[in-house]
Amino acid sequence: MTIPHILEMANINKSFSRVPVLKNARFELRRGEVHALMGGNGAGKSTLMKILTGVYTKDSGTISLEGQQVEFHKPKDAERNGIAMIFQEFSLIPTLTVAENIFLKHEPRIGISIDGKEMVKRSKAILDDLEVNIDPNARLDSLSVGYWQMVEIAKALSKNARILVMDEPTASLTESEIRSLFQLVGRLKNAGITIVYISHRMAEIYQICDRITVMKDGQNVLTKECSEISMEQVIESMLGKETASFEWQERKYDKPAEPVVRVRNVAVGSRVKNVSFDLYPGEIVGLAGLMGSGRTEIAEAIFGIRSRDKGEILINGKKVKDVRDGIRQGIALVPENRRKQGLVLDHSVRSNVMLTNIYDLSKRLFVNDSAGTTMTNEYIRKLNIKTDGPEKVVKLLSGGNQQKIVLAKWLAKNPSLLILDEPTIGVDIGAKSEIVEIVRELANRGISVLVISSELQELLAISDRILVLFNGEIMKDINRRDIETEEVLHHAIQGY
């Protein structure tokens, strides 16, 4: 039986400065489905959704809701038709209450005054329908990020949304918060709410979505039931070619007697307990574990930005005491939150790449800008960073290119140890593939790599050896060749 569409977007065209971004694009939604929208940077998916939500106006084409043609010239037009978008960056005010955020800019009123009691009452009714236990009177900044996501959804539903567009909704959530979100999505689906789900995380697409649409070069290249297409076929449709980057490749490298890194009996508060391991030249070691298992704390302790209660860390036989010591010994850290910890977003590509190398590029009181530009251009070429040039402001680049800039600024220091904390979070599959290949090439040059990733497929593709952590301790040290499937690693992580 053919299920009727609640939404049909047909022959949508959009250009910016005469450059076509969407070319006769199409997109359909069935009532009550969770529909994944995927594609690489520049594929057109964000532009298409901004047209659907009234942020952009289409150049040509048609949008139909429930069989009736509609026109959206501003966000309020889409909102009146029951369409809302939940952006990756929250549109909430931390100092307001939950109820005040839910009804922000459309508060119930008595005359010209806000009816606070009615606002709390309606908020509680929406939260109860969502089966979310949040006090409407609580200040938002007293709640975890997972609850912020729930409040964003409640805010959309307070405007009678029947189509929700979710942009990378799990990017900032813990595993328990992700499970709660997935349960909520299931309840929304059962209530007849239709969801467009944008995510770069392939595993959760297959966990939560009914259908998938892939865009490439401004066009729809594939729409299929998730049950009818493999993850490999989805990746191939996005990249336009077969890729082996997410297939494990057993690497041959010499394992000398002396490791580059020795971690001995390290403890950090209650999060890391008596951790010891070695890491050899050219070896890629993955850290696997649930949120809160101590992965990031171990990485930060090795780098020197987190104080140790006991234990020692040696790089090439020399002790690491603090972060300056760590950098001098050749440790580089690409942090999980690149936007807050890895980059100065309002500065140029060149400024960011030069940041960790400023002393190497200086003579007396003067910085050699010419040498900095040459170095930056070298890494733009080596890492295939897509930018107009070294003076491009970093915040205007895609997530994948931003991540490559963080890599570039550390690679310019010729590190002995590269620590990567969630290196492909929030980047498209094409950029993920490139980053995996870059890491392999670095290891082949003899750089030791420590990788933290919540995506098991990625960890299995890149690692030579995997350490499984639980509650701040290493419970297993597994050679990658001994892990036959992703399920084996999943059970190893969940088995404590």
CSV table of N, CA and C in Angstrom, one decimal, residues 101-221:
chain,number,residue,atom,x,y,z
A,101,ASN,N,11.0,29.7,28.2
A,101,ASN,CA,11.7,29.4,27.0
A,101,ASN,C,10.7,28.7,26.0
A,102,ILE,N,9.8,27.8,26.5
A,102,ILE,CA,8.9,27.1,25.7
A,102,ILE,C,8.0,28.1,25.0
A,103,PHE,N,7.5,29.2,25.7
A,103,PHE,CA,6.6,30.1,25.1
A,103,PHE,C,7.2,31.5,24.7
A,104,LEU,N,8.5,31.5,24.6
A,104,LEU,CA,9.2,32.7,24.2
A,104,LEU,C,8.7,33.3,22.9
A,105,LYS,N,8.3,34.6,23.0
A,105,LYS,CA,7.8,35.4,21.9
A,105,LYS,C,6.3,35.0,21.5
A,106,HIS,N,5.7,34.1,22.2
A,106,HIS,CA,4.3,33.8,22.0
A,106,HIS,C,3.6,33.4,23.3
A,107,GLU,N,3.9,34.2,24.3
A,107,GLU,CA,3.4,34.0,25.7
A,107,GLU,C,1.9,34.2,25.8
A,108,PRO,N,1.2,33.3,26.5
A,108,PRO,CA,-0.2,33.6,26.8
A,108,PRO,C,-0.4,34.8,27.6
A,109,ARG,N,-1.4,35.6,27.3
A,109,ARG,CA,-1.5,36.9,28.0
A,109,ARG,C,-2.9,37.2,28.5
A,110,ILE,N,-2.9,38.0,29.5
A,110,ILE,CA,-4.2,38.6,30.0
A,110,ILE,C,-4.1,40.1,29.7
A,111,GLY,N,-4.8,40.6,28.7
A,111,GLY,CA,-4.6,41.9,28.3
A,111,GLY,C,-3.2,42.1,27.7
A,112,ILE,N,-2.4,43.0,28.3
A,112,ILE,CA,-1.0,43.2,27.8
A,112,ILE,C,0.0,42.5,28.7
A,113,SER,N,-0.5,41.9,29.7
A,113,SER,CA,0.4,41.2,30.7
A,113,SER,C,0.6,39.7,30.4
A,114,ILE,N,1.7,39.2,30.6
A,114,ILE,CA,2.0,37.7,30.4
A,114,ILE,C,1.2,37.0,31.5
A,115,ASP,N,0.5,35.9,31.1
A,115,ASP,CA,-0.2,35.1,32.1
A,115,ASP,C,0.8,34.0,32.5
A,116,GLY,N,1.5,34.2,33.6
A,116,GLY,CA,2.5,33.2,34.0
A,116,GLY,C,2.0,31.9,34.4
A,117,LYS,N,0.8,31.9,35.1
A,117,LYS,CA,0.2,30.6,35.6
A,117,LYS,C,-0.2,29.8,34.4
A,118,GLU,N,-0.8,30.5,33.4
A,118,GLU,CA,-1.3,29.7,32.2
A,118,GLU,C,-0.1,29.2,31.4
A,119,MET,N,1.0,30.0,31.4
A,119,MET,CA,2.2,29.5,30.6
A,119,MET,C,2.8,28.3,31.3
A,120,VAL,N,2.8,28.3,32.6
A,120,VAL,CA,3.3,27.1,33.3
A,120,VAL,C,2.4,25.9,33.1
A,121,LYS,N,1.1,26.1,33.2
A,121,LYS,CA,0.1,25.1,33.0
A,121,LYS,C,0.3,24.4,31.6
A,122,ARG,N,0.3,25.3,30.5
A,122,ARG,CA,0.5,24.7,29.2
A,122,ARG,C,1.8,24.0,29.0
A,123,SER,N,2.9,24.6,29.6
A,123,SER,CA,4.2,23.9,29.5
A,123,SER,C,4.2,22.6,30.1
A,124,LYS,N,3.5,22.5,31.3
A,124,LYS,CA,3.5,21.2,32.0
A,124,LYS,C,2.7,20.2,31.1
A,125,ALA,N,1.6,20.6,30.5
A,125,ALA,CA,0.8,19.7,29.7
A,125,ALA,C,1.6,19.2,28.5
A,126,ILE,N,2.4,20.1,27.8
A,126,ILE,CA,3.2,19.6,26.7
A,126,ILE,C,4.3,18.6,27.2
A,127,LEU,N,5.0,19.0,28.3
A,127,LEU,CA,6.0,18.1,28.8
A,127,LEU,C,5.4,16.7,29.3
A,128,ASP,N,4.2,16.8,29.9
A,128,ASP,CA,3.6,15.5,30.3
A,128,ASP,C,3.2,14.7,29.0
A,129,ASP,N,2.8,15.3,28.0
A,129,ASP,CA,2.5,14.6,26.7
A,129,ASP,C,3.7,13.9,26.2
A,130,LEU,N,4.9,14.6,26.3
A,130,LEU,CA,6.2,14.1,25.9
A,130,LEU,C,6.7,13.0,26.8
A,131,GLU,N,6.1,12.9,28.0
A,131,GLU,CA,6.6,12.0,29.1
A,131,GLU,C,8.0,12.4,29.5
A,132,VAL,N,8.2,13.7,29.6
A,132,VAL,CA,9.4,14.3,30.1
A,132,VAL,C,9.2,14.9,31.4
A,133,ASN,N,10.0,14.5,32.4
A,133,ASN,CA,9.9,14.9,33.8
A,133,ASN,C,10.8,16.1,34.0
A,134,ILE,N,10.3,17.3,33.6
A,134,ILE,CA,11.0,18.6,33.8
A,134,ILE,C,10.0,19.6,34.5
A,135,ASP,N,10.5,20.3,35.5
A,135,ASP,CA,9.8,21.3,36.2
A,135,ASP,C,9.7,22.5,35.4
A,136,PRO,N,8.5,23.0,34.9
A,136,PRO,CA,8.4,24.2,34.1
A,136,PRO,C,8.9,25.4,34.7
A,137,ASN,N,9.0,25.4,36.1
A,137,ASN,CA,9.5,26.6,36.8
A,137,ASN,C,11.0,26.6,37.0
A,138,ALA,N,11.7,25.5,36.6
A,138,ALA,CA,13.2,25.4,36.7
A,138,ALA,C,13.9,26.3,35.8
A,139,ARG,N,14.9,27.0,36.2
A,139,ARG,CA,15.8,27.8,35.3
A,139,ARG,C,16.5,26.8,34.4
A,140,LEU,N,16.6,27.2,33.1
A,140,LEU,CA,17.2,26.3,32.1
A,140,LEU,C,18.6,26.0,32.5
A,141,ASP,N,19.4,27.0,33.0
A,141,ASP,CA,20.8,26.7,33.2
A,141,ASP,C,21.0,25.8,34.4
A,142,SER,N,20.0,25.3,35.1
A,142,SER,CA,20.1,24.3,36.1
A,142,SER,C,20.0,22.9,35.6
A,143,LEU,N,19.7,22.8,34.3
A,143,LEU,CA,19.4,21.5,33.7
A,143,LEU,C,20.6,21.1,32.8
A,144,SER,N,20.7,19.7,32.5
A,144,SER,CA,21.7,19.2,31.6
A,144,SER,C,21.3,19.5,30.2
A,145,VAL,N,22.3,19.3,29.3
A,145,VAL,CA,22.1,19.6,27.9
A,145,VAL,C,21.0,18.7,27.3
A,146,GLY,N,20.9,17.5,27.8
A,146,GLY,CA,19.9,16.6,27.3
A,146,GLY,C,18.5,17.2,27.5
A,147,TYR,N,18.3,17.8,28.6
A,147,TYR,CA,17.0,18.4,28.9
A,147,TYR,C,16.8,19.7,28.0
A,148,TRP,N,17.9,20.4,27.7
A,148,TRP,CA,17.7,21.5,26.8
A,148,TRP,C,17.1,21.1,25.5
A,149,GLN,N,17.6,19.9,25.0
A,149,GLN,CA,17.1,19.4,23.7
A,149,GLN,C,15.6,19.1,23.9
A,150,MET,N,15.1,18.6,25.0
A,150,MET,CA,13.7,18.3,25.2
A,150,MET,C,12.9,19.6,25.2
A,151,VAL,N,13.5,20.6,25.9
A,151,VAL,CA,12.8,21.9,25.9
A,151,VAL,C,12.7,22.5,24.5
A,152,GLU,N,13.7,22.3,23.7
A,152,GLU,CA,13.6,22.8,22.3
A,152,GLU,C,12.4,22.1,21.5
A,153,ILE,N,12.3,20.8,21.8
A,153,ILE,CA,11.2,20.1,21.1
A,153,ILE,C,9.9,20.6,21.7
A,154,ALA,N,9.8,20.8,23.0
A,154,ALA,CA,8.5,21.3,23.6
A,154,ALA,C,8.2,22.6,23.0
A,155,LYS,N,9.2,23.5,22.8
A,155,LYS,CA,9.0,24.8,22.3
A,155,LYS,C,8.4,24.7,20.9
A,156,ALA,N,8.9,23.8,20.1
A,156,ALA,CA,8.4,23.6,18.7
A,156,ALA,C,6.9,23.1,18.8
A,157,LEU,N,6.6,22.2,19.7
A,157,LEU,CA,5.3,21.7,19.8
A,157,LEU,C,4.3,22.7,20.3
A,158,SER,N,4.8,23.6,21.1
A,158,SER,CA,3.9,24.7,21.6
A,158,SER,C,3.4,25.6,20.5
A,159,LYS,N,4.0,25.5,19.4
A,159,LYS,CA,3.5,26.2,18.2
A,159,LYS,C,2.8,25.3,17.2
A,160,ASN,N,2.4,24.2,17.7
A,160,ASN,CA,1.6,23.2,17.0
A,160,ASN,C,2.3,22.6,15.8
A,161,ALA,N,3.6,22.4,15.9
A,161,ALA,CA,4.4,21.8,14.8
A,161,ALA,C,4.0,20.4,14.5
A,162,ARG,N,3.9,20.1,13.2
A,162,ARG,CA,3.6,18.7,12.8
A,162,ARG,C,4.7,18.1,12.0
A,163,ILE,N,5.6,19.0,11.6
A,163,ILE,CA,6.9,18.5,11.0
A,163,ILE,C,8.0,19.1,11.7
A,164,LEU,N,8.9,18.3,12.3
A,164,LEU,CA,10.1,18.8,13.0
A,164,LEU,C,11.3,18.4,12.2
A,165,VAL,N,12.2,19.4,12.0
A,165,VAL,CA,13.5,19.2,11.4
A,165,VAL,C,14.5,19.2,12.5
A,166,MET,N,15.2,18.1,12.7
A,166,MET,CA,16.2,18.0,13.8
A,166,MET,C,17.6,18.0,13.1
A,167,ASP,N,18.4,19.0,13.4
A,167,ASP,CA,19.8,19.1,12.9
A,167,ASP,C,20.8,18.7,13.9
A,168,GLU,N,21.5,17.5,13.6
A,168,GLU,CA,22.5,17.0,14.5
A,168,GLU,C,22.0,17.0,16.0
A,169,PRO,N,20.9,16.4,16.3
A,169,PRO,CA,20.3,16.5,17.7
A,169,PRO,C,21.1,15.8,18.8
A,170,THR,N,22.0,14.9,18.4
A,170,THR,CA,22.7,14.1,19.4
A,170,THR,C,24.2,14.6,19.6
A,171,ALA,N,24.6,15.7,18.9
A,171,ALA,CA,26.0,16.1,18.9
A,171,ALA,C,26.5,16.4,20.2
A,172,SER,N,25.7,17.0,21.2
A,172,SER,CA,26.2,17.4,22.5
A,172,SER,C,25.7,16.5,23.6
A,173,LEU,N,25.1,15.4,23.3
A,173,LEU,CA,24.4,14.6,24.3
A,173,LEU,C,25.3,13.4,24.8
A,174,THR,N,25.1,13.0,26.0
A,174,THR,CA,25.7,11.8,26.5
A,174,THR,C,24.9,10.6,26.0
A,175,GLU,N,25.4,9.4,26.2
A,175,GLU,CA,24.7,8.2,25.7
A,175,GLU,C,23.4,8.0,26.4
A,176,SER,N,23.2,8.2,27.7
A,176,SER,CA,21.9,8.1,28.3
A,176,SER,C,21.0,9.1,27.8
A,177,GLU,N,21.4,10.4,27.5
A,177,GLU,CA,20.6,11.4,27.0
A,177,GLU,C,20.2,11.1,25.5
A,178,ILE,N,21.1,10.4,24.8
A,178,ILE,CA,20.7,10.0,23.4
A,178,ILE,C,19.6,9.0,23.5
A,179,ARG,N,19.7,8.0,24.4
A,179,ARG,CA,18.6,7.0,24.5
A,179,ARG,C,17.3,7.6,24.9
A,180,SER,N,17.3,8.6,25.8
A,180,SER,CA,16.1,9.3,26.1
A,180,SER,C,15.5,10.1,24.9
A,181,LEU,N,16.4,10.7,24.1
A,181,LEU,CA,15.9,11.4,22.9
A,181,LEU,C,15.3,10.4,22.0
A,182,PHE,N,15.9,9.3,21.8
A,182,PHE,CA,15.4,8.3,20.8
A,182,PHE,C,14.0,7.8,21.3
A,183,GLN,N,13.9,7.6,22.6
A,183,GLN,CA,12.5,7.2,23.1
A,183,GLN,C,11.5,8.3,22.8
A,184,LEU,N,11.9,9.5,23.0
A,184,LEU,CA,11.0,10.7,22.8
A,184,LEU,C,10.6,10.7,21.3
A,185,VAL,N,11.6,10.5,20.4
A,185,VAL,CA,11.3,10.5,19.0
A,185,VAL,C,10.3,9.5,18.6
A,186,GLY,N,10.4,8.3,19.2
A,186,GLY,CA,9.5,7.2,19.0
A,186,GLY,C,8.1,7.6,19.4
A,187,ARG,N,8.0,8.3,20.6
A,187,ARG,CA,6.6,8.8,21.0
A,187,ARG,C,6.1,9.9,20.1
A,188,LEU,N,6.9,10.8,19.6
A,188,LEU,CA,6.5,11.8,18.6
A,188,LEU,C,5.9,11.1,17.4
A,189,LYS,N,6.7,10.1,16.9
A,189,LYS,CA,6.3,9.4,15.7
A,189,LYS,C,4.9,8.7,15.9
A,190,ASN,N,4.7,8.1,17.1
A,190,ASN,CA,3.4,7.4,17.4
A,190,ASN,C,2.3,8.4,17.5
A,191,ALA,N,2.6,9.7,17.8
A,191,ALA,CA,1.6,10.8,17.9
A,191,ALA,C,1.3,11.4,16.5
A,192,GLY,N,2.0,10.9,15.5
A,192,GLY,CA,1.8,11.4,14.1
A,192,GLY,C,2.7,12.6,13.7
A,193,ILE,N,3.7,12.9,14.6
A,193,ILE,CA,4.6,14.0,14.2
A,193,ILE,C,5.6,13.4,13.2
A,194,THR,N,5.9,14.2,12.2
A,194,THR,CA,6.8,13.7,11.1
A,194,THR,C,8.2,14.4,11.4
A,195,ILE,N,9.3,13.7,11.3
A,195,ILE,CA,10.6,14.2,11.7
A,195,ILE,C,11.6,14.0,10.5
A,196,VAL,N,12.2,15.1,10.2
A,196,VAL,CA,13.4,15.1,9.3
A,196,VAL,C,14.6,15.1,10.2
A,197,TYR,N,15.5,14.0,10.0
A,197,TYR,CA,16.6,13.8,11.0
A,197,TYR,C,17.9,14.0,10.2
A,198,ILE,N,18.6,15.0,10.5
A,198,ILE,CA,19.9,15.3,9.9
A,198,ILE,C,21.0,14.9,10.8
A,199,SER,N,21.9,14.0,10.4
A,199,SER,CA,23.0,13.5,11.2
A,199,SER,C,24.1,12.9,10.4
A,200,HIS,N,25.3,13.1,10.9
A,200,HIS,CA,26.4,12.4,10.2
A,200,HIS,C,26.8,11.1,10.8
A,201,ARG,N,26.0,10.7,11.9
A,201,ARG,CA,26.3,9.5,12.6
A,201,ARG,C,25.5,8.3,12.0
A,202,MET,N,26.2,7.5,11.2
A,202,MET,CA,25.5,6.5,10.4
A,202,MET,C,24.7,5.5,11.3
A,203,ALA,N,25.4,5.1,12.4
A,203,ALA,CA,24.8,4.0,13.2
A,203,ALA,C,23.4,4.5,13.7
A,204,GLU,N,23.3,5.7,14.2
A,204,GLU,CA,22.0,6.2,14.7
A,204,GLU,C,20.9,6.4,13.6
A,205,ILE,N,21.4,6.6,12.4
A,205,ILE,CA,20.4,6.7,11.3
A,205,ILE,C,19.7,5.4,11.2
A,206,TYR,N,20.4,4.3,11.2
A,206,TYR,CA,19.8,3.0,11.1
A,206,TYR,C,19.1,2.6,12.3
A,207,GLN,N,19.4,3.2,13.4
A,207,GLN,CA,18.7,2.8,14.7
A,207,GLN,C,17.3,3.5,14.8
A,208,ILE,N,17.2,4.7,14.2
A,208,ILE,CA,16.0,5.5,14.5
A,208,ILE,C,15.1,5.8,13.3
A,209,CYS,N,15.7,5.8,12.1
A,209,CYS,CA,15.0,6.3,10.9
A,209,CYS,C,14.3,5.2,10.1
A,210,ASP,N,13.2,5.6,9.4
A,210,ASP,CA,12.5,4.7,8.6
A,210,ASP,C,13.0,4.7,7.1
A,211,ARG,N,13.2,6.0,6.6
A,211,ARG,CA,13.7,6.1,5.3
A,211,ARG,C,14.9,7.1,5.3
A,212,ILE,N,15.6,7.1,4.2
A,212,ILE,CA,16.8,7.9,4.0
A,212,ILE,C,16.8,8.5,2.6
A,213,THR,N,17.1,9.8,2.6
A,213,THR,CA,17.3,10.5,1.4
A,213,THR,C,18.8,11.1,1.4
A,214,VAL,N,19.5,10.8,0.3
A,214,VAL,CA,20.8,11.3,0.1
A,214,VAL,C,20.9,12.4,-0.9
A,215,MET,N,21.5,13.5,-0.6
A,215,MET,CA,21.7,14.6,-1.6
A,215,MET,C,23.1,14.7,-2.0
A,216,LYS,N,23.4,15.1,-3.3
A,216,LYS,CA,24.7,15.3,-3.8
A,216,LYS,C,24.6,16.3,-4.9
A,217,ASP,N,25.5,17.3,-4.8
A,217,ASP,CA,25.5,18.4,-5.8
A,217,ASP,C,24.2,19.0,-6.1
A,218,GLY,N,23.4,19.3,-5.0
A,218,GLY,CA,22.2,20.0,-5.1
A,218,GLY,C,21.0,19.2,-5.6
A,219,GLN,N,21.2,17.8,-5.7
A,219,GLN,CA,20.1,17.0,-6.2
A,219,GLN,C,19.9,15.8,-5.3
A,220,ASN,N,18.6,15.3,-5.3
A,220,ASN,CA,18.3,14.0,-4.6
A,220,ASN,C,18.9,12.9,-5.5
A,221,VAL,N,19.8,12.1,-4.9
A,221,VAL,CA,20.4,11.0,-5.6
A,221,VAL,C,19.9,9.6,-5.2
